[in-house]
Structures are given as C-alpha cells and as structure tokens.
Amino acid sequence: MTLKDVKHWVFDMDGTLTVAVHDFQLIHRELCIPDDEDILTHLAGLPPAESAEKYAWLLEHERELALASKAAPGAVELVLDLVERGVRLGVLTRNAQELARITLKAIGLEQCFAAQDVLGRDNAAHKPDPDGLLKLAKAWNVEPAQMVMVGDFRFDLECGRAAGSKTVLVNVPENPWPGLADWHARDCFELRRLLA
C-alpha cells in the first residue's frame, strides 16, 4: 500500500498540524512533576482532588496555547488536498477534545474534521495507547491497517503500531524512530509531495 492509497488519516495536533509551542519544562515545574515522568500518566496517578486541581491548571494553560495556535508549515495545504481527494480525517491528541476544536478553528481547518472524529484525552486513553485509533476505526467501519497515524513524536508512532495502522513521522528533520515510521517527511509540504 502506498501513502496515496490510504483513505483514512488521523493526525496528532501539537507539532503535527500546528507549530509546537508547549513548554513541557514549565508544565513539569508548575505541576511539580519530575522531569522524567509523562505529564498525563503522572496526573492520572494522583489522588482525585489533587489530580483535578492540576488538570484544571493544565487545561487553562493549554487553552491559551490553543487560541494562539499557528499552522505548521504546509499543514493547511496538506489537509485541504486530502479533503479534495475525499479522504476521511480525524485528530487524536493528548490535549482535551475541546482544545483540539479550538486549535482547528484557530488554524482555519475546523471545517475539515467532523466533530465526532476529533478525539482527545477526555474521550480516549492517551497515546501511545491505541484506544483512540481503534475507536475511530470502529466508527469509520474500517480496519486499522487501512488507516495512517501522522505525528511528530514516538507516542504517535507507537499508537499507530499498537493499533495495526500505518505511521508517518512528520515535522522532524531526521527520523530517530525508523522502526516505528512507515514514512518520514521533514514537514507537511514534503508529506504532501509523497501523495503525488
């Protein structure tokens, strides 16, 4: 299967469709999370009251970032090209679903993604768990092997692999995870050229 044969694409949000702006060191510091721990995994392991308080801070911090989002180079053109080709599109992000929709609106792509096809940490287990991809596959009535997960980090690729989907690493100059990525593109312009 070539990339242009894939008719079901799922995108990560931050660093994939948008320019990455999260300051993870700041988030770790503000929420008193050790630097070597995953933020969402750490918060999920806290007592309920403390977890809720820290999730609330994270949500407001991420809301500010979502409102100021900028599209990654070539992302708008890529998505519009895929829409023109009749491809079904989804988003699977470690952010909250509400913030993913705000981000899509900020970068001018809200109309390209059906609301039910935008999944966040509040309606799917966070990546690298394949839960979100499997939910989209079921909703779309398609085998995961007929889908592609596009992202900029190993969690995206691990998620795709665990679901049995194809994977694309994008917006990274070199591929540090060659065993996890079926395709690699330095940016969304290059990824779009792979569809020619």
Short mmCIF file of C-alpha atoms in Angstrom, two decimals:
data_model
loop_
_atom_site.label_atom_id
_atom_site.label_comp_id
_atom_site.label_asym_id
_atom_site.label_seq_id
_atom_site.Cartn_x
_atom_site.Cartn_y
_atom_site.Cartn_z
CA MET A 1 0.00 0.00 0.00
CA THR A 2 1.31 3.44 -0.91
CA LEU A 3 0.52 6.53 1.10
CA LYS A 4 -1.74 7.90 -1.63
CA ASP A 5 -3.85 4.73 -1.36
CA VAL A 6 -4.73 5.44 2.29
CA LYS A 7 -8.22 6.96 2.60
CA HIS A 8 -8.37 7.32 6.41
CA TRP A 9 -5.85 9.70 8.02
CA VAL A 10 -5.55 10.53 11.72
CA PHE A 11 -3.39 13.46 12.80
CA ASP A 12 -1.75 14.36 16.06
CA MET A 13 -2.29 18.05 16.84
CA ASP A 14 0.65 19.84 18.50
CA GLY A 15 3.79 19.75 16.43
CA THR A 16 1.97 17.99 13.59
CA LEU A 17 -0.86 20.23 12.40
CA THR A 18 0.44 23.15 14.46
CA VAL A 19 3.78 24.67 15.34
CA ALA A 20 4.80 23.09 18.65
CA VAL A 21 4.71 25.67 21.45
CA HIS A 22 4.25 23.62 24.62
CA ASP A 23 6.92 24.34 27.21
CA PHE A 24 6.99 20.95 28.88
CA GLN A 25 9.66 22.02 31.38
CA LEU A 26 7.34 24.81 32.56
CA ILE A 27 4.41 22.41 32.88
CA HIS A 28 6.53 19.92 34.83
CA ARG A 29 7.74 22.70 37.12
CA GLU A 30 4.31 24.31 37.68
CA LEU A 31 2.66 20.97 38.42
CA CYS A 32 5.57 19.57 40.48
CA ILE A 33 6.08 16.62 38.14
CA PRO A 34 9.54 15.03 37.90
CA ASP A 35 11.19 15.83 34.56
CA ASP A 36 11.44 12.19 33.55
CA GLU A 37 7.73 11.43 34.06
CA ASP A 38 4.95 11.69 31.49
CA ILE A 39 2.59 14.52 32.47
CA LEU A 40 -0.72 12.74 31.81
CA THR A 41 0.39 9.46 33.37
CA HIS A 42 1.60 11.32 36.47
CA LEU A 43 -1.65 13.29 36.85
CA ALA A 44 -3.74 10.14 36.45
CA GLY A 45 -1.87 8.56 39.36
CA LEU A 46 -2.56 11.37 41.84
CA PRO A 47 -5.32 11.44 44.48
CA PRO A 48 -8.57 12.65 42.83
CA ALA A 49 -8.67 16.15 44.37
CA GLU A 50 -5.03 16.91 43.57
CA SER A 51 -5.37 15.43 40.09
CA ALA A 52 -8.47 17.56 39.35
CA GLU A 53 -6.73 20.73 40.51
CA LYS A 54 -3.67 20.08 38.35
CA TYR A 55 -5.75 19.05 35.33
CA ALA A 56 -7.66 22.35 35.68
CA TRP A 57 -4.40 24.32 35.61
CA LEU A 58 -3.21 22.32 32.59
CA LEU A 59 -6.50 22.88 30.75
CA GLU A 60 -6.32 26.65 31.21
CA HIS A 61 -2.65 26.75 30.22
CA GLU A 62 -3.39 24.72 27.09
CA ARG A 63 -6.44 26.87 26.27
CA GLU A 64 -4.20 29.94 25.95
CA LEU A 65 -1.89 27.99 23.64
CA ALA A 66 -4.83 26.69 21.57
CA LEU A 67 -6.23 30.17 20.98
CA ALA A 68 -2.84 31.37 19.71
CA SER A 69 -2.11 28.29 17.57
CA LYS A 70 -0.33 28.64 14.24
CA ALA A 71 -0.50 26.02 11.50
CA ALA A 72 2.65 24.01 10.87
CA PRO A 73 4.29 24.78 7.52
CA GLY A 74 2.31 23.04 4.80
CA ALA A 75 -0.34 21.62 7.16
CA VAL A 76 -3.25 23.63 5.77
CA GLU A 77 -2.34 22.79 2.19
CA LEU A 78 -1.93 19.09 3.06
CA VAL A 79 -5.28 18.83 4.83
CA LEU A 80 -7.14 20.73 2.10
CA ASP A 81 -5.56 18.44 -0.51
CA LEU A 82 -6.67 15.37 1.44
CA VAL A 83 -10.20 16.77 1.73
CA GLU A 84 -10.22 17.37 -2.04
CA ARG A 85 -9.19 13.71 -2.53
CA GLY A 86 -12.14 12.55 -0.41
CA VAL A 87 -10.01 11.26 2.48
CA ARG A 88 -11.67 10.76 5.88
CA LEU A 89 -9.79 12.80 8.50
CA GLY A 90 -9.51 12.56 12.25
CA VAL A 91 -7.48 14.04 15.09
CA LEU A 92 -6.11 12.09 18.04
CA THR A 93 -4.42 14.33 20.57
CA ARG A 94 -3.21 14.14 24.14
CA ASN A 95 -4.95 17.50 24.66
CA ALA A 96 -8.59 17.86 25.68
CA GLN A 97 -11.10 17.45 22.84
CA GLU A 98 -12.48 20.95 23.41
CA LEU A 99 -9.00 22.43 22.96
CA ALA A 100 -8.41 20.43 19.80
CA ARG A 101 -11.51 22.02 18.28
CA ILE A 102 -10.35 25.49 19.36
CA THR A 103 -6.97 24.78 17.78
CA LEU A 104 -8.50 23.59 14.49
CA LYS A 105 -10.58 26.76 14.35
CA ALA A 106 -7.52 28.92 15.08
CA ILE A 107 -5.60 27.40 12.16
CA GLY A 108 -8.56 27.50 9.77
CA LEU A 109 -9.17 23.76 9.48
CA GLU A 110 -12.23 23.27 11.69
CA GLN A 111 -14.48 22.52 8.70
CA CYS A 112 -12.19 19.69 7.52
CA PHE A 113 -12.77 17.45 10.56
CA ALA A 114 -16.15 16.13 11.71
CA ALA A 115 -16.65 16.95 15.39
CA GLN A 116 -17.00 13.27 16.34
CA ASP A 117 -13.69 12.49 14.60
CA VAL A 118 -11.67 14.75 16.91
CA LEU A 119 -10.62 12.75 19.97
CA GLY A 120 -8.73 13.99 23.00
CA ARG A 121 -7.60 12.71 26.36
CA ASP A 122 -11.13 13.09 27.71
CA ASN A 123 -12.70 10.54 25.33
CA ALA A 124 -9.83 8.15 24.55
CA ALA A 125 -6.91 6.76 26.51
CA HIS A 126 -3.90 8.97 25.84
CA LYS A 127 -1.26 7.94 23.31
CA PRO A 128 0.69 5.73 23.00
CA ASP A 129 -2.38 3.65 23.92
CA PRO A 130 -4.15 2.77 20.63
CA ASP A 131 -7.64 3.27 22.10
CA GLY A 132 -8.39 6.44 20.12
CA LEU A 133 -7.29 4.99 16.79
CA LEU A 134 -9.33 1.86 17.42
CA LYS A 135 -12.38 3.98 18.27
CA LEU A 136 -12.01 5.88 15.00
CA ALA A 137 -11.54 2.64 13.04
CA LYS A 138 -14.75 1.26 14.55
CA ALA A 139 -16.68 4.49 13.92
CA TRP A 140 -15.43 4.59 10.33
CA ASN A 141 -16.06 0.85 9.83
CA VAL A 142 -12.52 0.31 8.57
CA GLU A 143 -9.67 -1.98 9.58
CA PRO A 144 -6.85 -0.15 11.41
CA ALA A 145 -4.44 -1.42 8.74
CA GLN A 146 -6.29 0.81 6.26
CA MET A 147 -5.51 3.93 8.33
CA VAL A 148 -2.45 6.09 8.84
CA MET A 149 -1.44 7.85 12.06
CA VAL A 150 0.52 11.05 11.41
CA GLY A 151 2.56 12.62 14.20
CA ASP A 152 5.80 14.23 15.31
CA PHE A 153 6.72 12.04 18.30
CA ARG A 154 7.24 8.41 19.16
CA PHE A 155 3.94 8.25 21.11
CA ASP A 156 2.09 8.87 17.83
CA LEU A 157 4.07 6.17 16.07
CA GLU A 158 3.74 3.69 18.95
CA CYS A 159 -0.01 4.32 18.99
CA GLY A 160 -0.25 3.62 15.27
CA ARG A 161 1.85 0.46 15.53
CA ALA A 162 -0.18 -0.84 18.50
CA ALA A 163 -3.42 -0.32 16.56
CA GLY A 164 -2.01 -2.02 13.46
CA SER A 165 -2.09 1.18 11.40
CA LYS A 166 0.48 2.69 9.06
CA THR A 167 2.53 5.55 10.52
CA VAL A 168 4.04 8.82 9.31
CA LEU A 169 6.62 10.85 11.21
CA VAL A 170 6.42 14.50 10.16
CA ASN A 171 7.95 17.87 11.08
CA VAL A 172 11.15 16.26 12.35
CA PRO A 173 14.35 16.79 10.31
CA GLU A 174 15.73 13.31 10.97
CA ASN A 175 13.93 10.09 11.87
CA PRO A 176 15.05 8.92 15.33
CA TRP A 177 12.49 6.06 15.26
CA PRO A 178 12.95 4.32 11.88
CA GLY A 179 11.48 1.08 13.20
CA LEU A 180 8.22 2.83 14.07
CA ALA A 181 7.62 5.03 11.00
CA ASP A 182 6.46 3.69 7.64
CA TRP A 183 7.12 7.12 6.11
CA HIS A 184 9.09 10.18 7.21
CA ALA A 185 8.68 13.74 5.94
CA ARG A 186 10.63 16.76 7.17
CA ASP A 187 7.47 18.89 7.01
CA CYS A 188 3.90 18.80 5.72
CA PHE A 189 4.97 20.18 2.34
CA GLU A 190 7.21 17.14 1.87
CA LEU A 191 4.44 14.85 3.11
CA ARG A 192 2.07 16.32 0.54
CA ARG A 193 4.64 15.63 -2.20
CA LEU A 194 4.61 11.96 -1.17
CA LEU A 195 1.00 11.87 -2.36
CA ALA A 196 1.88 12.89 -5.93
#
